[in-house]
Amino acid sequence: MSSIKPPVFIDGDSREEEQHTDNKQEQNAPFIHPDPKSPAEANADSSEKRKIEIRLRPRGEPEKENKAPAGMGIRNHPGQGSQKNAHPPGQSRTAAPGLQNTADSRQIVLARFIRFCGAVFSAALPQEAAALVVNRVSEVVRTDRAVLVRLKGKNPIIAVTGGGAAAQDSSFADAVEAVRDRYKGRSETVIVPRVPDEARQNIPHLWTVQQAMGGTRILWLPLRLGNNENILPQYALWLERWQNQPWEKGDVELLQHASLFLGRGLAGIKSETRGRSRVSRLVLLAVLLVFLALPVTSSVTAPVRVVPDQPHHIFAPMEGILKDLLVRPGQWVKKDELLFRYDARVLDKRLDEAYRNVAVAKAKYIRLEGAAHRDPDARAEMPVQEMEVQRAETDAEFFAKQRARADVRTARAGVIVLDDPDSLIGAALQTGQAVMSVADPTQTKLRIMVPASDVGFLKKGAQVSVRLDSNPLKSLPAVITRVGFEVKLSEEQIPSVLTEAIWVGDAPEVRPGQKGTVKIYGESTFLGWQILRKPLIILRSITGF
């Protein structure tokens, strides 16, 4: 006769079990591995077992004695009589050997069940509880591998026996997801049926898992949150037995009881964690609000450029083509030093013609003066010729001055300030056009292009902190002296207002043309407004509000 493993009940129901000899019963007892315990541990297990039995006993039913469940028959060996009522009066009542082993086994399973559920409930973090569930469920029911599955969302596998991380894109994960999709709307325990060979193409990953390890039997155990079927579980356990070992009815019923405790334990930890995270978020929000309410001095940043203070500007003295540029930017020049030359070929030609006209007029005047003693007409023409000589001399003098102006010189000593010298060579200059500047390098000021959106912060006399690109770690103080009105495009093509500032105290040793960034300070405001002002401006420009 084949041996059938008896189901284990923790709810007090009476069931019959088949049994062979006492030795085989002890060898084949399911997942019962008594280990030696101290008397204190045994008393603790017995006390915990009694609490669970009282909690699971139907209301109104009296407490049972510590013996085998009622109705669980013990098949005797041949030749033995029934020992159900074999206790003569006056003798102590002793259970039969097989019955006593079954009662001890139930106590051990119940104690393990209590320790297992207590460990899950005492876990501080969801990850810790998940690891306890998959690694200690084998203490209650023999399991070769356990997987905790999330019933909603992506990445269904939460934890696997042994603590290993299962790849969410593996074939095993696909098998778990296939079973989850089939049973996630159900709250009852299911032994996953085998996929027949002819249907392996439909569910290849599940078929592969069931064929592995000499045949894998899978139990799908939803971790219920209560007896109400309308409340769907959040997690489920994927339990495996290898070598085609079946799932006995007693194991399934025990796991069904455990599922309620495990589901409540995981949900309670999640709710507690959510509560703590909610409190943490509220505290963080309060700290953030206090931080944003801190009073600060409003400020704006803008690009700056060092320019000469009161430079000597060089303007084009006349129209013409600039032929030779004799200086370079930053070059020190002396007073009356030559800066550039015009193309003077036309002036030289006109000057030569003017000199010839003067010579011709003077020669004619001398000839008339010699003939005036004899010729009255010559005497009458002499005043006219004299005026002609004066006109020719005036023209020659004008062209001589024009020729002299073709060589442009500086009236002050200083440093050449020039942006693009190469663009001047060969350029056509107009009379009065600014060509370059000569400045004293020790006298500089700041030219700031403030964005038009920040003009409201500008006031004459506002403090300025300057950081030049040549030394960005050093801050130089300055003060605004002039705020323009006209909006122009800056070098970054941003509508800006020209603002000037001067150094506070002695001017630092900086060269004209250096660039950097300034921070202009305004009135006191809140830190939150200082941070959110520009994002709100951008949002308004996008939405139109």
Coordinates of C-alpha atoms in Angstrom, one line a residue:
M1 CA 0.0 0.0 0.0
S2 CA 1.4 3.4 -1.0
S3 CA 2.0 6.0 1.7
I4 CA -0.1 9.3 1.5
K5 CA 1.2 12.3 3.4
P6 CA -1.5 13.5 5.8
P7 CA -2.6 17.1 5.5
V8 CA -2.0 19.4 8.5
F9 CA -4.9 21.5 9.7
I10 CA -4.5 24.5 12.0
D11 CA -8.2 25.4 12.2
G12 CA -9.4 22.4 14.3
D13 CA -11.3 20.6 11.5
S14 CA -11.4 16.8 11.9
R15 CA -9.9 14.8 9.0
E16 CA -8.8 11.2 8.5
E17 CA -5.3 10.3 7.6
E18 CA -3.8 7.1 6.3
Q19 CA -1.0 5.6 8.1
H20 CA 1.4 2.6 7.8
T21 CA 3.6 1.4 10.6
D22 CA 4.8 3.7 13.3
N23 CA 8.3 3.8 11.9
K24 CA 7.2 4.8 8.4
Q25 CA 4.9 7.4 9.9
E26 CA 7.8 9.0 11.7
Q27 CA 10.0 8.8 8.6
N28 CA 7.4 10.2 6.2
A29 CA 6.0 13.0 8.4
P30 CA 5.8 16.1 6.1
F31 CA 8.2 18.9 6.8
I32 CA 8.7 17.9 10.5
H33 CA 12.2 18.2 11.6
P34 CA 12.2 18.3 15.4
D35 CA 15.3 19.8 16.8
P36 CA 16.4 19.6 20.4
K37 CA 15.2 22.6 22.4
S38 CA 15.8 23.8 25.9
P39 CA 12.8 23.6 28.4
A40 CA 12.4 27.3 28.2
E41 CA 12.2 27.3 24.4
A42 CA 9.8 24.4 24.5
N43 CA 7.6 26.2 27.0
A44 CA 7.7 29.4 24.8
D45 CA 6.7 27.4 21.7
S46 CA 3.9 25.7 23.7
S47 CA 2.6 29.1 24.9
E48 CA 2.7 30.7 21.5
K49 CA 0.9 27.6 20.0
R50 CA -1.8 27.9 22.6
K51 CA -2.3 31.6 21.7
I52 CA -2.6 30.8 18.0
E53 CA -5.0 27.9 18.7
I54 CA -7.2 30.1 20.8
R55 CA -7.2 32.8 18.1
L56 CA -8.1 30.3 15.4
R57 CA -10.7 28.3 17.5
P58 CA -14.3 29.1 16.5
R59 CA -16.1 31.3 18.9
G60 CA -17.8 29.3 21.7
E61 CA -15.9 26.1 21.2
P62 CA -14.1 25.0 24.4
E63 CA -10.3 24.6 24.5
K64 CA -9.1 21.2 23.5
E65 CA -6.6 19.1 25.2
N66 CA -3.1 18.8 23.9
K67 CA -3.7 15.6 21.8
A68 CA -4.3 14.5 18.3
P69 CA -7.2 16.2 16.5
A70 CA -10.6 14.6 17.0
G71 CA -11.5 12.1 14.4
M72 CA -7.9 11.5 13.2
G73 CA -7.9 7.8 13.3
I74 CA -4.8 5.7 14.0
R75 CA -4.6 2.5 12.2
N76 CA -3.2 -0.2 14.5
H77 CA -0.7 -2.9 13.7
P78 CA -2.1 -6.4 13.3
G79 CA -2.6 -8.0 16.6
Q80 CA -3.0 -4.8 18.5
G81 CA -6.3 -3.7 20.1
S82 CA -7.7 -0.2 20.0
Q83 CA -6.1 2.1 22.5
K84 CA -8.6 4.8 22.3
N85 CA -10.1 4.0 25.8
A86 CA -7.3 1.8 27.1
H87 CA -6.8 3.7 30.3
P88 CA -7.9 1.7 33.4
P89 CA -9.2 3.7 36.3
G90 CA -6.5 4.9 38.6
Q91 CA -3.7 4.9 36.0
S92 CA -2.3 8.0 34.2
R93 CA -3.6 8.8 30.8
T94 CA -0.9 8.2 28.1
A95 CA -1.4 8.8 24.4
A96 CA -0.6 6.2 21.9
P97 CA 2.9 6.5 20.3
G98 CA 1.6 7.4 16.8
L99 CA -0.8 9.9 18.3
Q100 CA 1.8 11.5 20.5
N101 CA 4.2 11.9 17.5
T102 CA 1.4 13.7 15.5
A103 CA 0.7 16.0 18.4
D104 CA 4.3 16.9 18.8
S105 CA 4.6 17.5 15.1
R106 CA 1.7 19.9 15.2
Q107 CA 3.3 21.8 18.0
I108 CA 6.6 22.1 16.2
V109 CA 4.9 23.3 13.0
L110 CA 2.7 25.7 14.9
A111 CA 5.8 27.1 16.8
R112 CA 7.6 27.6 13.5
F113 CA 4.5 29.2 12.0
I114 CA 4.4 31.7 14.9
R115 CA 8.1 32.5 14.7
F116 CA 7.9 32.9 10.9
C117 CA 4.9 35.3 11.0
G118 CA 6.3 37.2 14.0
A119 CA 9.6 37.8 12.1
V120 CA 7.6 39.2 9.1
F121 CA 5.5 41.5 11.4
S122 CA 8.6 42.8 13.2
A123 CA 10.5 43.7 10.0
A124 CA 11.3 47.3 9.8
L125 CA 11.6 47.7 6.0
P126 CA 9.6 46.2 3.1
Q127 CA 12.9 44.7 1.6
E128 CA 13.6 43.0 4.9
A129 CA 10.1 41.6 5.1
A130 CA 10.3 40.3 1.5
A131 CA 13.6 38.5 2.2
L132 CA 12.2 36.9 5.4
V133 CA 9.1 35.6 3.5
V134 CA 11.0 33.9 0.7
N135 CA 13.8 32.6 2.9
R136 CA 11.9 31.3 5.9
V137 CA 8.7 29.9 4.3
S138 CA 10.5 26.6 4.0
E139 CA 10.5 26.4 7.8
V140 CA 6.8 25.9 7.7
V141 CA 6.4 23.9 4.5
R142 CA 9.0 22.2 2.5
T143 CA 9.8 24.5 -0.5
D144 CA 12.7 24.3 -2.9
R145 CA 12.4 27.9 -4.1
A146 CA 10.1 30.8 -3.2
V147 CA 9.5 34.0 -5.2
L148 CA 7.7 37.1 -3.9
V149 CA 5.7 38.6 -6.7
R150 CA 4.2 42.1 -7.1
L151 CA 0.7 41.8 -8.6
K152 CA 0.6 45.3 -10.1
G153 CA 3.1 47.3 -12.1
K154 CA 6.3 46.4 -13.9
N155 CA 9.2 44.3 -12.6
P156 CA 7.0 41.7 -10.8
I157 CA 9.8 39.8 -9.0
I158 CA 10.5 41.4 -5.6
A159 CA 12.6 38.8 -3.8
V160 CA 13.9 35.2 -4.5
T161 CA 15.1 32.5 -2.1
G162 CA 18.7 33.0 -1.2
G163 CA 18.7 36.7 -1.7
G164 CA 19.7 36.6 -5.4
A165 CA 18.4 39.2 -7.7
A166 CA 16.5 37.7 -10.6
A167 CA 16.8 39.6 -13.9
Q168 CA 13.5 41.2 -14.7
D169 CA 14.0 40.5 -18.4
S170 CA 14.9 36.7 -18.1
S171 CA 12.8 33.8 -19.2
F172 CA 12.1 32.9 -15.6
A173 CA 10.7 36.5 -15.1
D174 CA 8.5 36.0 -18.2
A175 CA 7.2 32.8 -16.7
V176 CA 6.3 34.5 -13.4
E177 CA 4.6 37.4 -15.3
A178 CA 2.6 34.9 -17.4
V179 CA 1.3 33.2 -14.2
R180 CA 0.7 36.6 -12.6
D181 CA -1.4 37.8 -15.5
R182 CA -3.5 34.7 -15.4
Y183 CA -4.3 34.7 -11.7
K184 CA -3.8 38.2 -10.5
G185 CA -7.5 38.9 -10.3
R186 CA -8.1 35.9 -8.0
S187 CA -7.5 35.5 -4.3
E188 CA -7.6 31.7 -4.0
T189 CA -4.5 29.5 -4.0
V190 CA -3.8 27.6 -7.2
I191 CA -1.6 24.7 -8.1
V192 CA -0.4 25.8 -11.5
P193 CA -1.3 23.1 -14.0
R194 CA 1.3 21.7 -16.3
V195 CA 1.6 23.1 -19.7
P196 CA 1.1 20.2 -22.2
D197 CA 3.8 19.6 -24.8
E198 CA 1.5 20.6 -27.6
A199 CA 0.8 24.0 -26.0
R200 CA 4.4 24.8 -25.2
Q201 CA 4.6 27.3 -28.1
N202 CA 2.0 29.4 -26.4
I203 CA 3.7 29.6 -23.0
P204 CA 7.3 28.6 -23.7
H205 CA 8.9 30.1 -20.6
L206 CA 6.5 28.5 -18.1
W207 CA 6.9 25.1 -19.9
T208 CA 10.7 25.4 -19.5
V209 CA 10.4 26.2 -15.8
Q210 CA 8.1 23.2 -15.2
Q211 CA 10.4 20.9 -17.1
A212 CA 13.5 22.0 -15.2
M213 CA 14.9 20.4 -12.0
G214 CA 13.4 17.0 -12.8
G215 CA 9.9 18.5 -12.9
T216 CA 8.8 21.6 -11.0
R217 CA 5.4 21.8 -9.3
I218 CA 4.4 25.4 -8.8
L219 CA 2.0 26.7 -6.2
W220 CA 0.5 30.2 -6.7
L221 CA -0.3 31.6 -3.2
P222 CA -1.9 35.1 -3.1
L223 CA -1.2 36.9 0.1
R224 CA -4.7 38.0 1.2
L225 CA -5.4 41.1 3.2
G226 CA -8.6 39.7 4.7
N227 CA -11.5 37.3 4.2
N228 CA -13.3 39.8 2.0
E229 CA -12.9 38.5 -1.6
N230 CA -13.5 42.1 -2.9
I231 CA -10.2 43.2 -1.4
L232 CA -7.6 42.0 -3.9
P233 CA -4.1 41.0 -2.6
Q234 CA -1.1 43.1 -3.4
Y235 CA 1.5 40.3 -3.4
A236 CA 1.7 36.6 -4.1
L237 CA 4.1 33.8 -3.5
W238 CA 5.4 31.6 -6.3
L239 CA 6.4 28.3 -4.5
E240 CA 8.3 25.5 -6.2
R241 CA 8.9 21.8 -5.4
W242 CA 11.4 20.0 -7.6
Q243 CA 11.7 16.4 -8.7
N244 CA 7.9 16.3 -9.3
Q245 CA 7.1 16.4 -5.6
P246 CA 3.4 17.1 -5.3
W247 CA 1.7 19.7 -3.1
E248 CA -0.3 17.9 -0.3
K249 CA -3.6 19.2 0.8
G250 CA -2.3 19.9 4.3
D251 CA 0.5 22.0 3.1
V252 CA -1.8 24.0 0.9
E253 CA -4.2 24.7 3.8
L254 CA -1.4 25.7 6.1
L255 CA 0.0 28.1 3.5
Q256 CA -3.5 29.5 3.0
H257 CA -3.7 30.4 6.7
A258 CA -0.2 31.8 6.5
S259 CA -1.1 33.9 3.5
L260 CA -3.4 36.1 5.6
F261 CA -0.7 36.8 8.1
L262 CA 2.0 37.5 5.5
G263 CA -0.3 39.7 3.4
R264 CA -1.2 41.8 6.4
G265 CA 2.4 41.9 7.5
L266 CA 3.7 43.2 4.2
A267 CA 0.8 45.7 3.8
G268 CA 1.3 47.0 7.4
I269 CA 5.0 47.6 6.7
K270 CA 4.2 49.3 3.5
S271 CA 1.6 51.5 5.2
E272 CA 4.0 52.3 8.0
T273 CA 6.7 53.1 5.5
R274 CA 4.3 55.3 3.6
G275 CA 3.4 57.1 6.8
R276 CA 7.0 57.7 7.7
S277 CA 7.7 58.9 4.2
R278 CA 4.7 61.2 4.3
V279 CA 5.9 62.7 7.6
S280 CA 9.4 63.1 6.1
R281 CA 7.9 64.8 3.1
L282 CA 5.9 67.2 5.3
V283 CA 9.0 68.0 7.4
L284 CA 11.0 68.5 4.3
L285 CA 8.3 70.8 2.9
A286 CA 8.2 72.8 6.1
V287 CA 12.0 73.2 6.0
L288 CA 11.8 74.2 2.4
L289 CA 9.1 76.8 3.1
V290 CA 11.2 78.3 5.9
F291 CA 14.2 78.3 3.7
L292 CA 12.3 80.1 0.9
A293 CA 11.0 82.7 3.4
L294 CA 14.4 83.8 4.5
P295 CA 15.1 87.5 3.8
V296 CA 17.9 88.2 1.3
T297 CA 19.0 91.2 -0.7
S298 CA 17.7 91.1 -4.2
S299 CA 20.3 91.0 -6.9
V300 CA 20.7 90.6 -10.7
T301 CA 23.7 89.5 -12.7
A302 CA 24.8 91.0 -16.0
P303 CA 27.9 91.0 -18.3
V304 CA 30.4 93.8 -17.8
R305 CA 33.3 95.2 -19.7
V306 CA 36.1 97.4 -18.5
V307 CA 36.3 100.6 -20.6
P308 CA 38.5 103.7 -20.4
D309 CA 37.3 106.6 -18.3
Q310 CA 37.2 109.9 -20.3
P311 CA 39.3 108.6 -23.3
H312 CA 40.6 110.9 -26.1
H313 CA 38.6 109.8 -29.2
I314 CA 40.2 110.0 -32.6
F315 CA 37.7 111.0 -35.4
A316 CA 38.1 111.0 -39.1
P317 CA 39.2 114.5 -40.1
M318 CA 37.9 114.1 -43.7
E319 CA 36.5 111.7 -46.2
G320 CA 38.9 109.2 -47.7
I321 CA 40.4 105.8 -47.6
L322 CA 42.5 104.7 -44.7
K323 CA 45.7 103.4 -46.2
D324 CA 48.1 102.6 -43.4
L325 CA 47.3 101.8 -39.7
L326 CA 50.5 102.4 -37.7
V327 CA 49.4 101.4 -34.2
R328 CA 47.9 98.3 -32.6
P329 CA 45.4 97.9 -29.7
G330 CA 47.0 98.3 -26.3
Q331 CA 50.0 100.1 -27.7
W332 CA 51.4 103.0 -25.8
V333 CA 51.7 106.2 -27.9
K334 CA 53.2 109.5 -27.2
K335 CA 51.8 112.9 -28.0
D336 CA 51.8 113.9 -31.7
E337 CA 52.7 110.3 -32.7
L338 CA 51.4 109.2 -36.1
L339 CA 48.4 106.9 -35.9
F340 CA 47.2 106.2 -39.4
R341 CA 47.4 107.7 -43.0
Y342 CA 44.8 108.3 -45.6
D343 CA 45.3 107.4 -49.3
A344 CA 46.8 110.8 -50.3
R345 CA 47.3 110.3 -54.0
V346 CA 44.4 112.5 -55.0
L347 CA 45.4 115.2 -52.5
D348 CA 49.0 115.2 -53.8
K349 CA 47.8 115.6 -57.4
R350 CA 45.5 118.5 -56.4
L351 CA 48.3 120.1 -54.4
D352 CA 50.7 119.9 -57.4
E353 CA 48.1 121.5 -59.6
A354 CA 47.5 124.3 -57.1
Y355 CA 51.3 125.0 -56.9
R356 CA 51.4 125.2 -60.7
N357 CA 48.4 127.5 -60.8
V358 CA 50.2 129.8 -58.3
A359 CA 53.3 129.9 -60.4
V360 CA 51.4 130.7 -63.6
A361 CA 49.4 133.4 -61.9
K362 CA 52.5 135.1 -60.5
A363 CA 54.3 134.9 -63.9
K364 CA 51.4 136.6 -65.6
Y365 CA 51.3 139.2 -62.9
I366 CA 55.0 140.0 -63.3
R367 CA 54.6 140.3 -67.1
L368 CA 51.7 142.7 -66.7
E369 CA 53.6 144.7 -64.1
G370 CA 56.5 145.2 -66.6
A371 CA 54.2 146.3 -69.5
A372 CA 52.2 148.7 -67.3
H373 CA 54.6 151.6 -67.9
R374 CA 53.8 151.6 -71.6
D375 CA 50.5 149.8 -72.0
P376 CA 47.4 151.3 -70.3
D377 CA 45.5 148.0 -70.8
A378 CA 48.2 146.1 -68.9
R379 CA 48.0 148.6 -66.1
A380 CA 44.2 148.1 -65.9
E381 CA 44.5 144.2 -65.9
M382 CA 47.1 144.2 -63.0
P383 CA 44.5 144.3 -60.1
V384 CA 42.6 141.4 -61.6
Q385 CA 45.7 139.4 -62.0
E386 CA 46.8 140.1 -58.4
M387 CA 43.5 138.7 -57.2
E388 CA 44.1 135.6 -59.4
V389 CA 47.4 135.1 -57.7
Q390 CA 45.8 135.4 -54.3
R391 CA 43.1 132.8 -55.2
A392 CA 45.8 130.4 -56.5
E393 CA 47.8 130.8 -53.4
T394 CA 44.7 130.2 -51.2
D395 CA 43.9 126.9 -53.1
A396 CA 47.5 125.8 -52.7
E397 CA 47.3 126.5 -49.0
F398 CA 44.0 124.6 -48.6
F399 CA 45.3 121.5 -50.4
A400 CA 48.5 121.7 -48.4
K401 CA 46.5 121.6 -45.2
Q402 CA 44.4 118.8 -46.5
R403 CA 47.5 116.9 -47.3
A404 CA 48.8 117.4 -43.8
R405 CA 45.5 116.2 -42.4
A406 CA 46.0 112.9 -44.3
D407 CA 48.5 111.9 -41.6
V408 CA 46.5 111.6 -38.3
R409 CA 48.3 112.1 -35.0
T410 CA 47.3 111.9 -31.4
A411 CA 47.0 114.9 -29.2
R412 CA 47.4 112.9 -25.9
A413 CA 49.7 110.2 -24.7
G414 CA 48.1 106.9 -23.7
V415 CA 47.1 103.4 -24.7
I416 CA 45.4 102.7 -28.0
V417 CA 41.8 101.4 -27.6
L418 CA 40.7 99.7 -30.8
D419 CA 38.3 96.8 -31.3
D420 CA 39.1 95.5 -34.8
P421 CA 42.2 97.0 -36.4
D422 CA 42.1 94.8 -39.5
S423 CA 38.7 96.1 -40.5
L424 CA 40.0 99.7 -40.7
I425 CA 42.7 99.1 -43.3
G426 CA 41.2 100.0 -46.7
A427 CA 37.9 101.2 -45.1
A428 CA 36.2 104.4 -46.4
L429 CA 36.0 106.9 -43.6
Q430 CA 33.4 109.6 -43.3
T431 CA 34.2 113.0 -41.8
G432 CA 33.6 112.8 -38.0
Q433 CA 33.6 109.0 -37.8
A434 CA 35.1 107.6 -34.6
V435 CA 38.2 105.5 -35.5
M436 CA 39.9 104.7 -32.2
S437 CA 40.6 106.1 -28.7
V438 CA 43.7 106.9 -26.7
A439 CA 43.1 106.4 -23.0
D440 CA 45.0 106.5 -19.7
P441 CA 45.1 102.9 -18.5
T442 CA 45.0 103.9 -14.9
Q443 CA 41.6 105.5 -15.4
T444 CA 38.9 103.0 -16.1
K445 CA 35.2 102.4 -15.5
L446 CA 32.6 99.7 -16.1
R447 CA 30.1 99.4 -18.9
I448 CA 27.3 96.9 -17.9
M449 CA 24.6 95.6 -20.3
V450 CA 21.7 94.8 -17.9
P451 CA 18.9 92.7 -19.4
A452 CA 15.7 94.7 -19.9
S453 CA 13.8 92.3 -17.6
D454 CA 16.0 93.3 -14.7
V455 CA 16.0 97.1 -15.2
G456 CA 13.5 97.6 -12.3
F457 CA 16.3 96.6 -9.9
L458 CA 18.6 99.4 -11.1
K459 CA 19.1 102.5 -9.1
K460 CA 21.8 105.1 -9.2
G461 CA 24.2 104.5 -6.3
A462 CA 23.5 100.7 -6.1
Q463 CA 26.3 98.6 -4.9
V464 CA 28.0 96.3 -7.5
S465 CA 30.2 93.3 -7.0
V466 CA 32.5 92.7 -10.0
R467 CA 34.2 89.4 -10.9
L468 CA 36.5 89.6 -14.0
D469 CA 37.1 86.6 -16.1
S470 CA 40.9 87.0 -15.6
N471 CA 40.4 86.3 -11.8
P472 CA 36.9 85.0 -11.2
L473 CA 37.6 84.3 -7.5
K474 CA 38.3 87.9 -6.6
S475 CA 35.4 90.3 -6.1
L476 CA 35.9 94.1 -6.8
P477 CA 33.5 96.7 -5.4
A478 CA 31.9 99.4 -7.6
V479 CA 28.9 101.7 -7.6
I480 CA 26.4 102.6 -10.4
T481 CA 26.8 106.1 -11.7
R482 CA 24.5 106.1 -14.7
V483 CA 21.5 104.1 -15.9
G484 CA 20.6 104.5 -19.6
F485 CA 17.1 104.7 -21.1
E486 CA 17.6 103.2 -24.6
V487 CA 17.3 99.5 -25.0
K488 CA 20.0 98.0 -27.2
L489 CA 21.1 94.4 -28.1
S490 CA 24.1 93.2 -26.1
E491 CA 26.8 91.0 -27.5
E492 CA 24.7 88.0 -26.6
Q493 CA 21.8 89.5 -28.6
I494 CA 19.7 90.2 -25.5
P495 CA 17.7 93.4 -25.2
S496 CA 19.6 95.3 -22.6
V497 CA 20.1 98.8 -21.0
L498 CA 23.5 100.3 -20.9
T499 CA 24.6 101.1 -17.3
E500 CA 27.9 102.6 -16.2
A501 CA 29.7 102.1 -12.8
I502 CA 32.9 103.4 -11.3
W503 CA 35.3 101.7 -8.9
V504 CA 35.0 102.2 -5.2
G505 CA 38.2 103.6 -3.7
D506 CA 41.4 103.3 -5.7
A507 CA 41.0 101.8 -9.2
P508 CA 42.4 98.3 -9.5
E509 CA 45.1 97.4 -11.9
V510 CA 42.9 96.2 -14.8
R511 CA 43.3 96.8 -18.5
P512 CA 40.5 98.3 -20.7
G513 CA 38.7 95.6 -22.6
Q514 CA 38.6 93.0 -19.9
K515 CA 35.2 91.2 -19.5
G516 CA 33.4 89.6 -16.6
T517 CA 30.2 89.4 -14.6
V518 CA 28.7 91.8 -12.1
K519 CA 26.1 91.3 -9.4
I520 CA 23.9 94.4 -8.8
Y521 CA 22.3 94.5 -5.3
G522 CA 18.9 96.0 -4.7
E523 CA 16.3 96.0 -1.9
S524 CA 15.5 93.2 0.6
T525 CA 13.2 90.4 -0.5
F526 CA 12.4 86.8 0.1
L527 CA 14.7 84.0 -1.0
G528 CA 11.9 82.2 -2.7
W529 CA 11.0 85.3 -4.8
Q530 CA 14.6 85.8 -5.7
I531 CA 14.9 82.2 -7.0
L532 CA 11.5 81.9 -8.7
R533 CA 11.3 85.3 -10.3
K534 CA 13.0 84.5 -13.6
P535 CA 11.3 81.1 -14.0
L536 CA 8.0 82.8 -13.5
I537 CA 9.0 85.4 -16.2
I538 CA 9.8 82.6 -18.6
L539 CA 6.5 80.8 -17.8
R540 CA 4.6 84.0 -18.4
S541 CA 6.3 84.5 -21.7
I542 CA 5.4 81.0 -22.8
T543 CA 1.8 80.9 -21.5
G544 CA 1.0 84.5 -22.1
F545 CA -0.5 85.1 -18.6

